[in-house]
mmCIF file with all atom_site columns, C-alpha atoms in Angstrom:
data_model
loop_
_atom_site.group_PDB
_atom_site.id
_atom_site.type_symbol
_atom_site.label_atom_id
_atom_site.label_alt_id
_atom_site.label_comp_id
_atom_site.label_asym_id
_atom_site.label_entity_id
_atom_site.label_seq_id
_atom_site.pdbx_PDB_ins_code
_atom_site.Cartn_x
_atom_site.Cartn_y
_atom_site.Cartn_z
_atom_site.occupancy
_atom_site.B_iso_or_equiv
_atom_site.pdbx_formal_charge
_atom_site.auth_seq_id
_atom_site.auth_comp_id
_atom_site.auth_asym_id
_atom_site.auth_atom_id
_atom_site.pdbx_PDB_model_num
ATOM 1  C CA . ALA A 1 1  ? 93.765  102.628 79.500  1.00 64.00 ? 191 ALA A CA 1
ATOM 2  C CA . LYS A 1 2  ? 91.736  104.115 82.376  1.00 80.00 ? 192 LYS A CA 1
ATOM 3  C CA . HIS A 1 3  ? 92.886  101.381 84.760  1.00 82.00 ? 193 HIS A CA 1
ATOM 4  C CA . ALA A 1 4  ? 96.519  101.721 83.670  1.00 83.00 ? 194 ALA A CA 1
ATOM 5  C CA . GLU A 1 5  ? 96.369  105.478 84.310  1.00 85.00 ? 195 GLU A CA 1
ATOM 6  C CA . TYR A 1 6  ? 94.879  104.892 87.762  1.00 81.00 ? 196 TYR A CA 1
ATOM 7  C CA . ALA A 1 7  ? 97.515  102.289 88.631  1.00 81.00 ? 197 ALA A CA 1
ATOM 8  C CA . SER A 1 8  ? 100.347 104.503 87.454  1.00 85.00 ? 198 SER A CA 1
ATOM 9  C CA . SER A 1 9  ? 99.080  107.577 89.301  1.00 83.00 ? 199 SER A CA 1
ATOM 10 C CA . HIS A 1 10 ? 98.830  105.552 92.540  1.00 77.00 ? 200 HIS A CA 1
ATOM 11 C CA . GLY A 1 11 ? 102.214 103.818 92.262  1.00 80.00 ? 201 GLY A CA 1
ATOM 12 C CA . LEU A 1 12 ? 100.724 100.381 91.564  1.00 79.00 ? 202 LEU A CA 1
ATOM 13 C CA . ALA A 1 13 ? 102.772 97.984  89.458  1.00 80.00 ? 203 ALA A CA 1
ATOM 14 C CA . GLY A 1 14 ? 102.928 94.333  88.564  1.00 82.00 ? 204 GLY A CA 1
ATOM 15 C CA . GLU A 1 15 ? 100.101 92.022  87.614  1.00 81.00 ? 205 GLU A CA 1
ATOM 16 C CA . LEU A 1 16 ? 96.788  93.621  88.573  1.00 81.00 ? 206 LEU A CA 1
ATOM 17 C CA . HIS A 1 17 ? 93.276  92.312  88.005  1.00 80.00 ? 207 HIS A CA 1
ATOM 18 C CA . TRP A 1 18 ? 90.308  94.669  87.770  1.00 83.00 ? 208 TRP A CA 1
ATOM 19 C CA . VAL A 1 19 ? 86.674  93.777  88.297  1.00 83.00 ? 209 VAL A CA 1
ATOM 20 C CA . THR A 1 20 ? 84.602  95.738  85.794  1.00 86.00 ? 210 THR A CA 1
ATOM 21 C CA . GLY A 1 21 ? 80.975  95.803  84.743  1.00 89.00 ? 211 GLY A CA 1
ATOM 22 C CA . SER A 1 22 ? 77.727  97.696  85.153  1.00 89.00 ? 212 SER A CA 1
ATOM 23 C CA . LEU A 1 23 ? 76.580  98.916  88.566  1.00 88.00 ? 213 LEU A CA 1
ATOM 24 C CA . ALA A 1 24 ? 73.999  96.107  88.627  1.00 92.00 ? 214 ALA A CA 1
ATOM 25 C CA . GLU A 1 25 ? 76.678  93.502  87.843  1.00 94.00 ? 215 GLU A CA 1
ATOM 26 C CA . LEU A 1 26 ? 79.119  94.857  90.415  1.00 91.00 ? 216 LEU A CA 1
ATOM 27 C CA . ALA A 1 27 ? 76.673  95.420  93.317  1.00 92.00 ? 217 ALA A CA 1
ATOM 28 C CA . PRO A 1 28 ? 76.564  91.725  94.399  1.00 94.00 ? 218 PRO A CA 1
ATOM 29 C CA . ILE A 1 29 ? 80.374  91.569  94.344  1.00 89.00 ? 219 ILE A CA 1
ATOM 30 C CA . TRP A 1 30 ? 80.656  94.707  96.460  1.00 88.00 ? 220 TRP A CA 1
ATOM 31 C CA . ASP A 1 31 ? 78.167  93.228  98.922  1.00 89.00 ? 221 ASP A CA 1
ATOM 32 C CA . GLU A 1 32 ? 80.029  89.906  99.078  1.00 86.00 ? 222 GLU A CA 1
ATOM 33 C CA . TYR A 1 33 ? 83.343  91.600  99.877  1.00 83.00 ? 223 TYR A CA 1
ATOM 34 C CA . GLY A 1 34 ? 81.947  94.324  102.158 1.00 84.00 ? 224 GLY A CA 1
ATOM 35 C CA . ILE A 1 35 ? 82.814  97.202  99.836  1.00 85.00 ? 225 ILE A CA 1
ATOM 36 C CA . GLY A 1 36 ? 81.055  100.480 100.623 1.00 87.00 ? 226 GLY A CA 1
ATOM 37 C CA . VAL A 1 37 ? 80.147  102.392 97.451  1.00 89.00 ? 227 VAL A CA 1
ATOM 38 C CA . GLN A 1 38 ? 78.891  105.918 96.809  1.00 88.00 ? 228 GLN A CA 1
ATOM 39 C CA . LEU A 1 39 ? 78.199  107.869 93.643  1.00 84.00 ? 229 LEU A CA 1
ATOM 40 C CA . ALA A 1 40 ? 79.408  111.460 93.884  1.00 82.00 ? 230 ALA A CA 1
ATOM 41 C CA . ASN A 1 41 ? 79.394  113.969 91.033  1.00 83.00 ? 231 ASN A CA 1
ATOM 42 C CA . GLY A 1 42 ? 79.176  111.165 88.483  1.00 79.00 ? 232 GLY A CA 1
ATOM 43 C CA . ASP A 1 43 ? 82.193  109.349 89.942  1.00 81.00 ? 233 ASP A CA 1
ATOM 44 C CA . LEU A 1 44 ? 82.151  106.092 91.836  1.00 80.00 ? 234 LEU A CA 1
ATOM 45 C CA . ILE A 1 45 ? 83.884  106.171 95.211  1.00 83.00 ? 235 ILE A CA 1
ATOM 46 C CA . HIS A 1 46 ? 84.467  102.946 97.161  1.00 80.00 ? 236 HIS A CA 1
ATOM 47 C CA . THR A 1 47 ? 86.244  101.749 100.251 1.00 80.00 ? 237 THR A CA 1
ATOM 48 C CA . SER A 1 48 ? 89.664  100.217 99.788  1.00 77.00 ? 238 SER A CA 1
ATOM 49 C CA . VAL A 1 49 ? 89.973  96.509  100.466 1.00 79.00 ? 239 VAL A CA 1
ATOM 50 C CA . ILE A 1 50 ? 92.776  94.203  99.400  1.00 80.00 ? 240 ILE A CA 1
ATOM 51 C CA . CYS A 1 51 ? 91.736  90.552  99.208  1.00 80.00 ? 241 CYS A CA 1
ATOM 52 C CA . LEU A 1 52 ? 94.169  87.694  98.781  1.00 85.00 ? 242 LEU A CA 1
ATOM 53 C CA . ILE A 1 53 ? 92.464  84.811  97.020  1.00 84.00 ? 243 ILE A CA 1
ATOM 54 C CA . ASP A 1 54 ? 94.083  81.384  96.771  1.00 85.00 ? 244 ASP A CA 1
ATOM 55 C CA . ARG A 1 55 ? 94.418  79.318  93.601  1.00 84.00 ? 245 ARG A CA 1
ATOM 56 C CA . ALA A 1 56 ? 91.170  77.496  94.391  1.00 87.00 ? 246 ALA A CA 1
ATOM 57 C CA . GLY A 1 57 ? 89.302  80.824  94.422  1.00 85.00 ? 247 GLY A CA 1
ATOM 58 C CA . TYR A 1 58 ? 88.838  81.143  98.182  1.00 86.00 ? 248 TYR A CA 1
ATOM 59 C CA . GLU A 1 59 ? 89.393  84.445  99.958  1.00 84.00 ? 249 GLU A CA 1
ATOM 60 C CA . ARG A 1 60 ? 92.133  83.791  102.490 1.00 84.00 ? 250 ARG A CA 1
ATOM 61 C CA . VAL A 1 61 ? 92.688  87.246  103.984 1.00 81.00 ? 251 VAL A CA 1
ATOM 62 C CA . ALA A 1 62 ? 91.374  90.772  103.482 1.00 80.00 ? 252 ALA A CA 1
ATOM 63 C CA . PHE A 1 63 ? 93.001  94.033  104.468 1.00 78.00 ? 253 PHE A CA 1
ATOM 64 C CA . ALA A 1 64 ? 91.083  97.278  104.925 1.00 74.00 ? 254 ALA A CA 1
ATOM 65 C CA . ASP A 1 65 ? 92.727  100.348 103.419 1.00 68.00 ? 255 ASP A CA 1
ATOM 66 C CA . LEU A 1 66 ? 96.517  100.120 103.103 1.00 68.00 ? 256 LEU A CA 1
ATOM 67 C CA . PRO A 1 67 ? 97.998  97.370  105.258 1.00 69.00 ? 257 PRO A CA 1
ATOM 68 C CA . ASP A 1 68 ? 101.595 96.977  106.345 1.00 74.00 ? 258 ASP A CA 1
ATOM 69 C CA . GLN A 1 69 ? 103.509 95.914  103.232 1.00 77.00 ? 259 GLN A CA 1
ATOM 70 C CA . ALA A 1 70 ? 105.462 93.236  105.102 1.00 82.00 ? 260 ALA A CA 1
ATOM 71 C CA . ALA A 1 71 ? 102.219 91.577  106.251 1.00 81.00 ? 261 ALA A CA 1
ATOM 72 C CA . VAL A 1 72 ? 100.860 91.417  102.704 1.00 81.00 ? 262 VAL A CA 1
ATOM 73 C CA . GLU A 1 73 ? 104.153 90.073  101.335 1.00 84.00 ? 263 GLU A CA 1
ATOM 74 C CA . ARG A 1 74 ? 104.238 87.372  104.047 1.00 85.00 ? 264 ARG A CA 1
ATOM 75 C CA . ASP A 1 75 ? 100.683 86.264  103.277 1.00 86.00 ? 265 ASP A CA 1
ATOM 76 C CA . VAL A 1 76 ? 101.341 86.217  99.522  1.00 85.00 ? 266 VAL A CA 1
ATOM 77 C CA . ARG A 1 77 ? 104.406 84.008  100.087 1.00 86.00 ? 267 ARG A CA 1
ATOM 78 C CA . LEU A 1 78 ? 102.314 81.642  102.215 1.00 86.00 ? 268 LEU A CA 1
ATOM 79 C CA . LEU A 1 79 ? 99.677  81.403  99.488  1.00 85.00 ? 269 LEU A CA 1
ATOM 80 C CA . GLU A 1 80 ? 102.368 80.761  96.850  1.00 84.00 ? 270 GLU A CA 1
ATOM 81 C CA . GLN A 1 81 ? 103.563 77.842  98.969  1.00 84.00 ? 271 GLN A CA 1
ATOM 82 C CA . GLY A 1 82 ? 100.047 76.438  99.068  1.00 76.00 ? 272 GLY A CA 1
ATOM 83 C CA . ALA A 1 83 ? 99.314  77.284  102.708 1.00 61.00 ? 273 ALA A CA 1
#
């Protein structure tokens, strides 16, 4: 429910996947993907990174913050085609 509320309030739709867990479980993932994390007033704040991962599980491209929508759509189409 919390993730659905966040997605809705930020205009996100479609199939979304969330990585959840304890801080200790998530820390290695944040490190691997270069995510900066801070705890502030009991809330977790992190940098925004969009990673496109192919069907074999390999990261193919990463965008910092909010990239140009056309660039993301192009890369997603390429991955769908098996590029």
